[in-house]
Amino acid sequence: MIIQNMHRVLYQSPAVTTDVAIFTIVGEQLKVLLVRRSDRPFRNTWALPGGFLHKNETTNLAAVRILSEKAGVKNVFVEQLYTFDAIGRDPRGRIMSVVYFTLVPHQDIKFKKGDKTQTPLFWSLKKLPKLAFDHKNIVTYARKRLASKLEYTNVVFSLLPKKFTFSQLQKAYEIILDRKLDKRNFRKKFLLLGLIKLTRGLLSGTRQRPARLYEFISRKPEELKKFF
Amino acid sequence: MIIQNMHRVLYQSPAVTTDVAIFTIVGEQLKVLLVRRSDRPFRNTWALPGGFLHKNETTNLAAVRILSEKAGVKNVFVEQLYTFDAIGRDPRGRIMSVVYFTLVPHQDIKFKKGDKTQTPLFWSLKKLPKLAFDHKNIVTYARKRLASKLEYTNVVFSLLPKKFTFSQLQKAYEIILDRKLDKRNFRKKFLLLGLIKLTRGLLSGTRQRPARLYEFISRKPEELKKFF
DNA sequence: CCAAAAGTGTTGACTGTACACCCATGT
DNA sequence: ACATGGGTGTACAGTCAACACTTTTGG
């Protein structure tokens, strides 16, 4: 400990924070969770949820904690995105941020009550407010990574409920990749991956023909051979 | 500054170091640069070059500095790999490392003289010595990233001299991807990318038919549509 | 003249893409 | 009965992978 602090003094180690980009799909839009800052700097400005590390906490665990505190979601994978440490990114001095990102099904989100000072809210990526610090950059970067991640992994499962229709699956891809996909080709290709299976259920209650419900065989992150 | 230090005390911010995985190809092998540690902990054990940040230095600049100090190479791109901050990765206490990686043509490397305490040496990835800290993991991770990077970027240019033969290019791919490639298919595919052009030179001095020399049209990192 | 790497095309298999109609339900 | 999204197959084009022989030089 003494040695560690010696280094801090000698080498001016920056302070370390963790921020988390929490994505979800609501309606037909990709959204990211933002909180309104209650403290200076950037008081009342929207920002990614985040903060300084707790004692003996890794950045990964901090990200999991923040996700739980702000969105009420547990047992979800977070992935390290990038470490941002440009000089001047935080007016308080040398503060770096190890940023994580994650995908959450909209239904699973439960905002805590009574957290009056920091109101979390999902914002569409197409209409973001002014963001604190360099968070605009961070969101843009996370957005890109998310899209490319979709192309060679099965992460889409973490955006969908346990059971889902093929249309929902396809919509998720279309929203994130930001382009239309062909229905028949999409079904063929995705079924061939062998990641999902039919369930006995149907989605009724819509005004149309009921859709068949599928589920992922495994809900663990995996790399795929290839995809889009 | 006062606020920054307040946070450090309150939140136990870890100390920050930067390590760099410097890859090159020598002969027919992929190698990574290691230094023998002159200080505790892990004194006399091999490790990736790295260290604490200097005053007002970003991790990126630290990586560039380390690359220059240890390998005598300037004007090279370094890319952030990952931030490692597991508890217990450094016996001195809470020390995280923001790791960068880079590719350097073997010819460009100039070791500084008189740096007696820390002897840099390229080690084949197939025969690594015991490594300090979690550097074994780091090297493995960097190795993977390098291979996948090769498949969708033009980074291979940073492993080759300005002018090079098609065989050298292909060897670089074969060594990093760790598999044989078909000569005719490789030439076709790579030429189609339009990244390189013929020069007037030939590589003579070998015992065989002289090979034509190519060069990259641009030596900036770019993303490709697709590749392997 | 021999050894060694350089250089060069074609074919068949596979993969990706474009495209249009009938079906089952709720209102 | 009709409006709405659910569900299905085929054909053509483009890409990928396999494969063998001739050329040029130095020794």
Short mmCIF file of C-alpha atoms (C1' of nucleotides) in Angstrom, two decimals:
data_model
loop_
_atom_site.label_atom_id
_atom_site.label_comp_id
_atom_site.label_asym_id
_atom_site.label_seq_id
_atom_site.Cartn_x
_atom_site.Cartn_y
_atom_site.Cartn_z
CA MET A 1 0.00 0.00 0.00
CA ILE A 2 2.75 2.39 0.85
CA ILE A 3 4.49 1.54 -2.37
CA GLN A 4 1.30 1.93 -4.28
CA ASN A 5 0.73 5.39 -2.92
CA MET A 6 4.33 6.30 -3.57
CA HIS A 7 3.73 5.56 -7.21
CA ARG A 8 0.67 7.71 -7.25
CA VAL A 9 2.59 10.65 -5.99
CA LEU A 10 5.58 10.10 -8.21
CA TYR A 11 3.76 9.33 -11.40
CA GLN A 12 0.52 11.27 -11.05
CA SER A 13 -1.71 8.31 -11.62
CA PRO A 14 -5.12 9.45 -12.78
CA ALA A 15 -8.28 8.72 -10.85
CA VAL A 16 -10.38 5.91 -12.28
CA THR A 17 -14.10 5.84 -12.98
CA THR A 18 -16.35 3.39 -14.74
CA ASP A 19 -19.19 4.37 -17.04
CA VAL A 20 -21.69 2.04 -18.61
CA ALA A 21 -23.54 2.29 -21.90
CA ILE A 22 -26.76 0.36 -21.35
CA PHE A 23 -28.62 -0.28 -24.58
CA THR A 24 -32.12 -1.50 -25.11
CA ILE A 25 -34.75 -1.52 -27.80
CA VAL A 26 -38.05 0.18 -27.08
CA GLY A 27 -40.70 0.30 -29.74
CA GLU A 28 -38.69 0.49 -32.91
CA GLN A 29 -35.76 2.39 -31.56
CA LEU A 30 -32.38 1.71 -30.10
CA LYS A 31 -31.99 3.56 -26.82
CA VAL A 32 -29.27 4.21 -24.30
CA LEU A 33 -29.70 4.90 -20.62
CA LEU A 34 -28.70 8.34 -19.37
CA VAL A 35 -28.84 9.97 -15.98
CA ARG A 36 -29.09 13.62 -15.13
CA ARG A 37 -26.06 14.63 -13.13
CA SER A 38 -26.82 15.89 -9.66
CA ASP A 39 -23.30 17.15 -8.93
CA ARG A 40 -20.82 19.42 -10.51
CA PRO A 41 -19.27 19.42 -13.00
CA PHE A 42 -21.96 19.28 -15.68
CA ARG A 43 -24.67 19.53 -13.06
CA ASN A 44 -28.08 18.83 -14.61
CA THR A 45 -26.51 17.62 -17.82
CA TRP A 46 -27.25 14.13 -19.08
CA ALA A 47 -24.49 11.56 -18.86
CA LEU A 48 -23.86 7.84 -18.95
CA PRO A 49 -24.36 6.28 -15.53
CA GLY A 50 -21.04 5.74 -13.82
CA GLY A 51 -18.79 6.81 -11.03
CA PHE A 52 -15.68 6.19 -9.05
CA LEU A 53 -14.71 2.70 -8.03
CA HIS A 54 -15.57 1.46 -4.59
CA LYS A 55 -12.93 0.01 -2.36
CA ASN A 56 -11.54 -3.25 -3.76
CA GLU A 57 -13.87 -3.11 -6.70
CA THR A 58 -12.77 -3.95 -10.23
CA THR A 59 -14.07 -1.87 -13.11
CA ASN A 60 -16.07 -4.86 -14.26
CA LEU A 61 -17.79 -5.23 -10.92
CA ALA A 62 -18.39 -1.51 -10.78
CA ALA A 63 -20.14 -1.74 -14.14
CA VAL A 64 -22.32 -4.59 -12.87
CA ARG A 65 -23.15 -2.59 -9.76
CA ILE A 66 -24.06 0.51 -11.75
CA LEU A 67 -26.25 -1.55 -14.04
CA SER A 68 -28.03 -2.94 -11.02
CA GLU A 69 -28.35 0.41 -9.26
CA LYS A 70 -29.58 2.37 -12.23
CA ALA A 71 -31.57 -0.17 -14.20
CA GLY A 72 -32.38 -2.82 -11.61
CA VAL A 73 -30.95 -5.52 -13.83
CA LYS A 74 -28.89 -8.41 -12.52
CA ASN A 75 -27.13 -11.42 -13.97
CA VAL A 76 -26.26 -9.73 -17.19
CA PHE A 77 -23.00 -9.71 -19.07
CA VAL A 78 -21.15 -6.49 -19.40
CA GLU A 79 -18.32 -6.12 -21.85
CA GLN A 80 -15.40 -3.77 -21.61
CA LEU A 81 -15.58 -1.24 -24.40
CA TYR A 82 -12.60 1.08 -24.14
CA THR A 83 -10.66 3.20 -21.71
CA PHE A 84 -10.96 6.92 -22.25
CA ASP A 85 -8.24 9.07 -20.76
CA ALA A 86 -7.68 12.10 -22.95
CA ILE A 87 -6.27 15.08 -21.13
CA GLY A 88 -9.03 17.53 -20.37
CA ARG A 89 -11.94 15.12 -20.70
CA ASP A 90 -12.91 15.92 -17.11
CA PRO A 91 -12.57 19.47 -15.81
CA ARG A 92 -11.78 18.19 -12.32
CA GLY A 93 -8.39 16.97 -13.44
CA ARG A 94 -6.92 13.72 -14.54
CA ILE A 95 -9.79 11.26 -14.48
CA MET A 96 -10.00 8.29 -16.78
CA SER A 97 -13.01 6.15 -17.47
CA VAL A 98 -13.04 2.45 -18.20
CA VAL A 99 -16.27 2.09 -20.13
CA TYR A 100 -18.43 -1.01 -20.37
CA PHE A 101 -21.45 -1.71 -22.48
CA THR A 102 -24.35 -4.08 -22.19
CA LEU A 103 -27.68 -4.98 -23.76
CA VAL A 104 -30.82 -5.40 -21.74
CA PRO A 105 -34.33 -6.44 -22.71
CA HIS A 106 -36.64 -3.54 -22.10
CA GLN A 107 -39.02 -5.64 -20.01
CA ASP A 108 -36.35 -6.44 -17.44
CA ILE A 109 -35.69 -2.87 -16.48
CA LYS A 110 -36.86 -1.68 -13.09
CA PHE A 111 -35.92 1.81 -12.07
CA LYS A 112 -35.41 2.27 -8.36
CA LYS A 113 -37.81 4.60 -6.65
CA GLY A 114 -36.65 7.51 -4.56
CA ASP A 115 -33.51 8.09 -6.52
CA LYS A 116 -34.67 11.63 -6.98
CA THR A 117 -31.43 13.35 -7.68
CA GLN A 118 -30.51 11.20 -10.66
CA THR A 119 -33.37 10.34 -12.97
CA PRO A 120 -32.42 7.54 -15.37
CA LEU A 121 -34.10 7.68 -18.73
CA PHE A 122 -33.69 5.89 -22.03
CA TRP A 123 -32.86 8.20 -24.91
CA SER A 124 -33.12 7.33 -28.55
CA LEU A 125 -29.71 7.34 -30.22
CA LYS A 126 -31.19 9.49 -32.93
CA LYS A 127 -32.17 12.31 -30.56
CA LEU A 128 -29.58 12.52 -27.84
CA PRO A 129 -29.46 15.54 -25.56
CA LYS A 130 -26.24 17.39 -24.89
CA LEU A 131 -23.98 15.05 -22.95
CA ALA A 132 -21.48 15.68 -20.19
CA PHE A 133 -17.73 15.08 -20.54
CA ASP A 134 -16.77 13.11 -23.66
CA HIS A 135 -19.82 10.91 -23.37
CA LYS A 136 -21.06 11.79 -26.82
CA ASN A 137 -17.93 10.19 -28.26
CA ILE A 138 -18.32 7.24 -25.99
CA VAL A 139 -21.89 6.60 -27.07
CA THR A 140 -20.92 6.84 -30.73
CA TYR A 141 -18.09 4.42 -30.22
CA ALA A 142 -20.27 2.00 -28.26
CA ARG A 143 -22.91 2.15 -30.96
CA LYS A 144 -20.38 1.09 -33.60
CA ARG A 145 -19.05 -1.73 -31.50
CA LEU A 146 -22.55 -2.94 -30.83
CA ALA A 147 -23.35 -3.13 -34.53
CA SER A 148 -20.20 -5.05 -35.36
CA LYS A 149 -20.69 -7.33 -32.36
CA LEU A 150 -24.05 -8.34 -33.75
CA GLU A 151 -22.40 -9.65 -36.87
CA TYR A 152 -20.21 -12.28 -35.32
CA THR A 153 -21.76 -13.14 -31.98
CA ASN A 154 -25.11 -14.23 -30.59
CA VAL A 155 -25.42 -11.23 -28.24
CA VAL A 156 -28.79 -10.33 -29.65
CA PHE A 157 -30.26 -12.77 -27.15
CA SER A 158 -29.68 -10.24 -24.41
CA LEU A 159 -32.03 -7.77 -26.07
CA LEU A 160 -34.92 -10.17 -26.37
CA PRO A 161 -37.28 -11.78 -23.89
CA LYS A 162 -36.91 -15.52 -23.26
CA LYS A 163 -39.46 -16.27 -25.94
CA PHE A 164 -39.71 -14.13 -29.00
CA THR A 165 -41.00 -14.14 -32.54
CA PHE A 166 -38.87 -14.16 -35.63
CA SER A 167 -40.08 -10.68 -36.42
CA GLN A 168 -38.83 -9.38 -33.12
CA LEU A 169 -35.48 -10.97 -33.75
CA GLN A 170 -35.27 -9.49 -37.21
CA LYS A 171 -36.38 -6.07 -35.98
CA ALA A 172 -33.60 -6.09 -33.41
CA TYR A 173 -31.09 -6.68 -36.17
CA GLU A 174 -32.63 -4.09 -38.42
CA ILE A 175 -32.67 -1.45 -35.72
CA ILE A 176 -29.09 -1.99 -34.67
CA LEU A 177 -27.64 -2.45 -38.13
CA ASP A 178 -29.86 0.39 -39.29
CA ARG A 179 -31.01 -1.26 -42.50
CA LYS A 180 -33.82 -3.44 -43.78
CA LEU A 181 -33.24 -7.16 -44.07
CA ASP A 182 -35.00 -9.64 -46.30
CA LYS A 183 -37.46 -11.76 -44.33
CA ARG A 184 -36.90 -15.07 -46.08
CA ASN A 185 -33.15 -14.80 -46.23
CA PHE A 186 -32.97 -13.76 -42.61
CA ARG A 187 -34.99 -16.75 -41.41
CA LYS A 188 -32.96 -19.18 -43.49
CA LYS A 189 -29.64 -17.82 -42.34
CA PHE A 190 -30.50 -17.50 -38.69
CA LEU A 191 -32.09 -20.92 -38.41
CA LEU A 192 -29.01 -22.44 -39.99
CA LEU A 193 -26.92 -21.08 -37.14
CA GLY A 194 -28.73 -23.48 -34.86
CA LEU A 195 -28.89 -21.01 -31.99
CA ILE A 196 -32.64 -20.99 -31.52
CA LYS A 197 -35.44 -23.52 -31.42
CA LEU A 198 -39.18 -23.46 -31.72
CA THR A 199 -41.29 -23.54 -28.59
CA ARG A 200 -44.84 -24.79 -28.38
CA GLY A 201 -46.18 -21.29 -27.80
CA LEU A 202 -47.74 -18.80 -30.13
CA LEU A 203 -47.94 -15.08 -29.70
CA SER A 204 -51.61 -14.26 -29.83
CA GLY A 205 -53.42 -11.11 -28.83
CA THR A 206 -52.30 -9.32 -31.93
CA ARG A 207 -54.76 -8.48 -34.60
CA GLN A 208 -53.03 -10.77 -37.09
CA ARG A 209 -52.10 -14.33 -37.52
CA PRO A 210 -50.30 -15.45 -34.35
CA ALA A 211 -46.54 -15.79 -34.64
CA ARG A 212 -44.60 -18.80 -33.47
CA LEU A 213 -42.36 -18.26 -30.47
CA TYR A 214 -38.70 -19.24 -30.46
CA GLU A 215 -36.12 -19.36 -27.72
CA PHE A 216 -32.34 -19.43 -27.61
CA ILE A 217 -30.91 -22.86 -26.94
CA SER A 218 -28.14 -21.27 -24.88
CA ARG A 219 -28.10 -17.85 -23.35
CA LYS A 220 -24.36 -17.52 -23.10
CA PRO A 221 -22.27 -15.22 -25.29
CA GLU A 222 -20.61 -17.11 -28.12
CA GLU A 223 -18.64 -16.32 -31.22
CA LEU A 224 -20.17 -17.35 -34.50
CA LYS A 225 -18.39 -18.45 -37.63
CA LYS A 226 -19.78 -15.63 -39.64
CA PHE A 227 -23.04 -13.91 -39.90
CA PHE A 228 -23.92 -10.75 -41.80
CA MET B 1 -6.75 18.99 -8.13
CA ILE B 2 -7.95 19.00 -4.59
CA ILE B 3 -11.22 17.44 -5.66
CA GLN B 4 -9.38 14.83 -7.68
CA ASN B 5 -7.29 13.78 -4.73
CA MET B 6 -10.34 13.73 -2.53
CA HIS B 7 -11.83 11.15 -4.81
CA ARG B 8 -8.71 9.08 -4.68
CA VAL B 9 -8.84 8.88 -0.98
CA LEU B 10 -12.55 8.25 -0.81
CA TYR B 11 -12.78 5.72 -3.58
CA GLN B 12 -9.40 4.02 -3.54
CA SER B 13 -8.64 4.65 -7.15
CA PRO B 14 -6.08 2.17 -8.43
CA ALA B 15 -2.72 3.24 -9.78
CA VAL B 16 -2.44 3.16 -13.56
CA THR B 17 0.26 1.66 -15.71
CA THR B 18 0.60 1.08 -19.42
CA ASP B 19 2.07 -2.03 -20.99
CA VAL B 20 2.75 -2.59 -24.65
CA ALA B 21 2.73 -5.78 -26.67
CA ILE B 22 5.14 -5.12 -29.54
CA PHE B 23 4.90 -7.78 -32.24
CA THR B 24 7.20 -8.44 -35.11
CA ILE B 25 8.06 -11.22 -37.49
CA VAL B 26 11.60 -12.55 -37.52
CA GLY B 27 12.49 -15.39 -39.77
CA GLU B 28 9.34 -17.40 -39.90
CA GLN B 29 8.08 -16.65 -36.45
CA LEU B 30 5.82 -14.21 -34.74
CA LYS B 31 7.62 -12.64 -31.81
CA VAL B 32 6.80 -10.30 -28.97
CA LEU B 33 9.15 -7.95 -27.17
CA LEU B 34 9.87 -8.70 -23.51
CA VAL B 35 12.11 -7.05 -20.95
CA ARG B 36 13.70 -8.54 -17.91
CA ARG B 37 12.45 -6.74 -14.85
CA SER B 38 15.15 -4.99 -12.86
CA ASP B 39 12.93 -4.19 -9.87
CA ARG B 40 10.69 -6.02 -7.54
CA PRO B 41 8.20 -7.52 -7.77
CA PHE B 42 9.08 -10.27 -10.25
CA ARG B 43 12.67 -9.12 -10.34
CA ASN B 44 14.57 -10.86 -13.18
CA THR B 45 11.35 -12.22 -14.62
CA TRP B 46 10.38 -11.40 -18.21
CA ALA B 47 7.51 -9.01 -18.75
CA LEU B 48 5.95 -6.77 -21.35
CA PRO B 49 7.61 -3.37 -21.44
CA GLY B 50 5.56 -0.84 -19.53
CA GLY B 51 5.36 1.30 -16.48
CA PHE B 52 3.59 4.06 -14.64
CA LEU B 53 2.36 7.11 -16.48
CA HIS B 54 4.43 10.26 -16.47
CA LYS B 55 2.95 13.54 -15.41
CA ASN B 56 0.20 14.69 -17.80
CA GLU B 57 0.74 11.69 -20.01
CA THR B 58 -2.14 9.75 -21.53
CA THR B 59 -1.91 5.99 -21.72
CA ASN B 60 -1.65 6.25 -25.49
CA LEU B 61 1.32 8.59 -25.28
CA ALA B 62 2.90 6.40 -22.64
CA ALA B 63 2.62 3.46 -25.02
CA VAL B 64 4.27 5.46 -27.78
CA ARG B 65 7.02 6.50 -25.40
CA ILE B 66 7.64 2.95 -24.24
CA LEU B 67 7.77 1.75 -27.83
CA SER B 68 10.34 4.40 -28.58
CA GLU B 69 12.41 3.76 -25.44
CA LYS B 70 12.49 0.00 -25.71
CA ALA B 71 12.48 -0.61 -29.44
CA GLY B 72 13.71 2.69 -30.84
CA VAL B 73 10.70 2.91 -33.13
CA LYS B 74 8.85 6.14 -33.83
CA ASN B 75 5.85 7.22 -35.87
CA VAL B 76 4.01 3.99 -35.42
CA PHE B 77 0.40 3.39 -34.56
CA VAL B 78 -0.41 1.81 -31.27
CA GLU B 79 -3.86 0.49 -30.58
CA GLN B 80 -5.53 0.12 -27.24
CA LEU B 81 -6.04 -3.55 -26.48
CA TYR B 82 -7.76 -3.85 -23.13
CA THR B 83 -7.59 -2.65 -19.56
CA PHE B 84 -6.59 -5.28 -17.04
CA ASP B 85 -7.54 -4.61 -13.45
CA ALA B 86 -8.24 -7.90 -11.72
CA ILE B 87 -7.71 -7.82 -7.98
CA GLY B 88 -4.39 -9.39 -7.15
CA ARG B 89 -2.82 -9.04 -10.58
CA ASP B 90 -0.02 -7.00 -8.98
CA PRO B 91 1.30 -7.95 -5.56
CA ARG B 92 2.04 -4.29 -4.75
CA GLY B 93 -1.68 -3.54 -4.49
CA ARG B 94 -4.31 -2.13 -6.72
CA ILE B 95 -2.56 -1.44 -10.01
CA MET B 96 -4.34 -1.57 -13.33
CA SER B 97 -2.77 -1.71 -16.73
CA VAL B 98 -4.09 -0.16 -19.91
CA VAL B 99 -2.48 -2.33 -22.54
CA TYR B 100 -1.66 -1.33 -26.10
CA PHE B 101 -0.39 -3.37 -28.97
CA THR B 102 1.52 -2.60 -32.12
CA LEU B 103 3.25 -4.19 -35.07
CA VAL B 104 6.73 -3.26 -36.14
CA PRO B 105 8.89 -4.35 -39.06
CA HIS B 106 11.87 -6.17 -37.69
CA GLN B 107 14.30 -4.00 -39.66
CA ASP B 108 13.15 -0.82 -37.96
CA ILE B 109 14.02 -1.93 -34.48
CA LYS B 110 16.97 -0.32 -32.75
CA PHE B 111 17.65 -1.27 -29.19
CA LYS B 112 19.15 1.50 -27.12
CA LYS B 113 22.63 0.86 -25.79
CA GLY B 114 23.46 1.15 -22.14
CA ASP B 115 20.07 0.11 -20.93
CA LYS B 116 21.77 -2.58 -18.94
CA THR B 117 19.19 -3.24 -16.31
CA GLN B 118 16.41 -4.07 -18.71
CA THR B 119 17.40 -6.15 -21.71
CA PRO B 120 14.70 -6.17 -24.37
CA LEU B 121 14.47 -9.31 -26.42
CA PHE B 122 12.04 -10.72 -28.93
CA TRP B 123 10.55 -14.02 -27.89
CA SER B 124 8.72 -16.42 -30.14
CA LEU B 125 5.09 -16.79 -29.12
CA LYS B 126 5.57 -20.52 -29.28
CA LYS B 127 8.30 -20.54 -26.63
CA LEU B 128 7.57 -17.87 -24.10
CA PRO B 129 9.41 -17.82 -20.79
CA LYS B 130 7.58 -17.47 -17.51
CA LEU B 131 6.03 -14.03 -17.44
CA ALA B 132 5.48 -11.57 -14.61
CA PHE B 133 2.04 -10.47 -13.39
CA ASP B 134 -0.82 -11.49 -15.69
CA HIS B 135 1.28 -10.84 -18.77
CA LYS B 136 0.83 -14.35 -20.08
CA ASN B 137 -2.90 -13.70 -20.37
CA ILE B 138 -2.27 -10.36 -21.93
CA VAL B 139 -0.02 -11.81 -24.60
CA THR B 140 -2.54 -14.51 -25.41
CA TYR B 141 -5.30 -11.97 -25.68
CA ALA B 142 -3.20 -9.65 -27.85
CA ARG B 143 -2.30 -12.54 -30.10
CA LYS B 144 -5.95 -13.29 -30.74
CA ARG B 145 -6.80 -9.70 -31.43
CA LEU B 146 -3.90 -9.43 -33.82
CA ALA B 147 -5.11 -12.40 -35.84
CA SER B 148 -8.64 -11.09 -36.11
CA LYS B 149 -7.39 -7.61 -36.92
CA LEU B 150 -5.56 -9.01 -39.90
CA GLU B 151 -8.81 -10.24 -41.36
CA TYR B 152 -10.57 -6.94 -41.69
CA THR B 153 -7.88 -4.27 -41.78
CA ASN B 154 -4.73 -3.49 -43.71
CA VAL B 155 -2.52 -3.48 -40.60
CA VAL B 156 -0.18 -6.00 -42.11
CA PHE B 157 1.62 -3.07 -43.74
CA SER B 158 3.14 -2.24 -40.38
CA LEU B 159 4.94 -5.57 -40.29
CA LEU B 160 6.56 -5.23 -43.68
CA PRO B 161 9.30 -3.03 -45.07
CA LYS B 162 8.30 -0.29 -47.54
CA LYS B 163 8.92 -2.62 -50.44
CA PHE B 164 8.19 -6.28 -50.15
CA THR B 165 7.52 -9.37 -52.20
CA PHE B 166 4.22 -11.16 -52.43
CA SER B 167 5.78 -14.10 -50.65
CA GLN B 168 6.72 -11.95 -47.69
CA LEU B 169 3.18 -10.62 -47.54
CA GLN B 170 1.73 -14.08 -47.68
CA LYS B 171 4.16 -15.39 -45.08
CA ALA B 172 3.09 -12.63 -42.71
CA TYR B 173 -0.50 -13.76 -43.04
CA GLU B 174 0.39 -17.41 -42.71
CA ILE B 175 2.45 -16.84 -39.59
CA ILE B 176 -0.14 -14.75 -37.82
CA LEU B 177 -3.16 -16.78 -38.87
CA ASP B 178 -1.13 -19.89 -38.24
CA ARG B 179 -2.18 -21.73 -41.37
CA LYS B 180 -1.06 -22.23 -44.94
CA LEU B 181 -2.68 -20.17 -47.67
CA ASP B 182 -3.01 -20.92 -51.35
CA LYS B 183 -0.57 -18.85 -53.40
CA ARG B 184 -2.79 -18.17 -56.40
CA ASN B 185 -5.90 -17.41 -54.41
CA PHE B 186 -3.99 -15.16 -52.06
CA ARG B 187 -2.52 -13.07 -54.88
CA LYS B 188 -5.86 -12.72 -56.62
CA LYS B 189 -7.69 -11.71 -53.48
CA PHE B 190 -5.11 -9.31 -52.17
CA LEU B 191 -4.55 -7.56 -55.47
CA LEU B 192 -8.31 -7.06 -55.79
CA LEU B 193 -8.26 -5.09 -52.55
CA GLY B 194 -6.29 -2.44 -54.37
CA LEU B 195 -4.07 -1.71 -51.39
CA ILE B 196 -0.73 -2.36 -53.01
CA LYS B 197 0.96 -1.60 -56.30
CA LEU B 198 3.94 -2.88 -58.20
CA THR B 199 7.20 -0.99 -58.01
CA ARG B 200 9.93 -1.08 -60.59
CA GLY B 201 12.25 -3.01 -58.32
CA LEU B 202 13.06 -6.67 -58.08
CA LEU B 203 14.41 -8.53 -55.12
CA SER B 204 17.61 -10.12 -56.30
CA GLY B 205 20.44 -11.62 -54.32
CA THR B 206 18.48 -14.75 -53.63
CA ARG B 207 19.45 -17.98 -55.23
CA GLN B 208 16.18 -18.16 -57.16
CA ARG B 209 14.20 -16.21 -59.66
CA PRO B 210 13.98 -12.60 -58.41
CA ALA B 211 10.61 -11.57 -57.02
CA ARG B 212 8.82 -8.38 -57.92
CA LEU B 213 8.57 -5.78 -55.20
CA TYR B 214 5.27 -4.23 -54.17
CA GLU B 215 4.44 -1.31 -51.90
CA PHE B 216 1.33 -0.15 -50.08
CA ILE B 217 -0.42 2.74 -51.76
CA SER B 218 -1.28 4.15 -48.34
CA ARG B 219 0.36 3.37 -45.05
CA LYS B 220 -2.53 4.40 -42.85
CA PRO B 221 -4.71 1.94 -40.95
CA GLU B 222 -7.99 1.29 -42.74
CA GLU B 223 -10.93 -1.02 -42.40
CA LEU B 224 -11.57 -3.38 -45.28
CA LYS B 225 -14.89 -4.66 -46.52
CA LYS B 226 -13.99 -8.22 -45.84
CA PHE B 227 -10.97 -10.30 -46.21
CA PHE B 228 -10.30 -13.78 -44.92
"C1'" DC C 1 21.69 -28.39 -65.72
"C1'" DC C 2 19.69 -28.45 -61.36
"C1'" DA C 3 17.43 -26.54 -57.25
"C1'" DA C 4 14.38 -23.25 -55.57
"C1'" DA C 5 11.03 -19.96 -55.35
"C1'" DA C 6 8.16 -16.86 -58.71
"C1'" DG C 7 4.39 -16.46 -61.30
"C1'" DT C 8 -0.04 -17.62 -63.64
"C1'" DG C 9 -6.27 -19.51 -64.85
"C1'" DT C 10 -9.97 -22.50 -64.76
"C1'" DT C 11 -13.62 -25.13 -62.79
"C1'" DG C 12 -17.02 -26.67 -59.53
"C1'" DA C 13 -19.08 -25.84 -55.03
"C1'" DC C 14 -21.06 -22.86 -52.15
"C1'" DT C 15 -23.07 -18.70 -50.38
"C1'" DG C 16 -25.64 -14.50 -50.74
"C1'" DT C 17 -29.39 -11.95 -52.76
"C1'" DA C 18 -33.44 -10.80 -55.03
"C1'" DC C 19 -38.05 -11.58 -55.38
"C1'" DA C 20 -44.11 -12.66 -54.70
"C1'" DC C 21 -47.68 -15.07 -53.00
"C1'" DC C 22 -50.81 -17.60 -49.71
"C1'" DC C 23 -52.08 -18.11 -44.57
"C1'" DA C 24 -54.21 -17.37 -40.07
"C1'" DT C 25 -56.13 -14.46 -37.10
"C1'" DG C 26 -58.86 -10.21 -34.90
"C1'" DT C 27 -61.97 -6.76 -35.85
"C1'" DA D 1 -64.70 -9.69 -45.66
"C1'" DC D 2 -60.71 -7.32 -45.04
"C1'" DA D 3 -56.49 -5.65 -43.05
"C1'" DT D 4 -52.31 -7.10 -41.02
"C1'" DG D 5 -48.24 -9.29 -40.23
"C1'" DG D 6 -46.76 -14.60 -40.53
"C1'" DG D 7 -44.78 -17.81 -43.17
"C1'" DT D 8 -42.56 -20.15 -47.33
"C1'" DG D 9 -38.89 -21.56 -52.19
"C1'" DT D 10 -36.39 -20.79 -56.33
"C1'" DA D 11 -33.04 -18.96 -59.60
"C1'" DC D 12 -29.15 -16.23 -60.68
"C1'" DA D 13 -24.84 -14.04 -59.50
"C1'" DG D 14 -20.83 -13.62 -57.00
"C1'" DT D 15 -17.35 -15.52 -54.13
"C1'" DC D 16 -14.35 -19.20 -52.42
"C1'" DA D 17 -11.40 -23.25 -52.73
"C1'" DA D 18 -8.93 -26.66 -55.05
"C1'" DC D 19 -5.54 -27.61 -58.15
"C1'" DA D 20 -0.27 -28.09 -61.64
"C1'" DC D 21 2.79 -26.43 -64.63
"C1'" DT D 22 6.19 -23.03 -66.70
"C1'" DT D 23 9.66 -19.29 -65.74
"C1'" DT D 24 13.77 -17.22 -64.03
"C1'" DT D 25 17.65 -16.93 -61.63
"C1'" DG D 26 22.14 -18.49 -58.81
"C1'" DG D 27 25.14 -22.03 -57.88
#
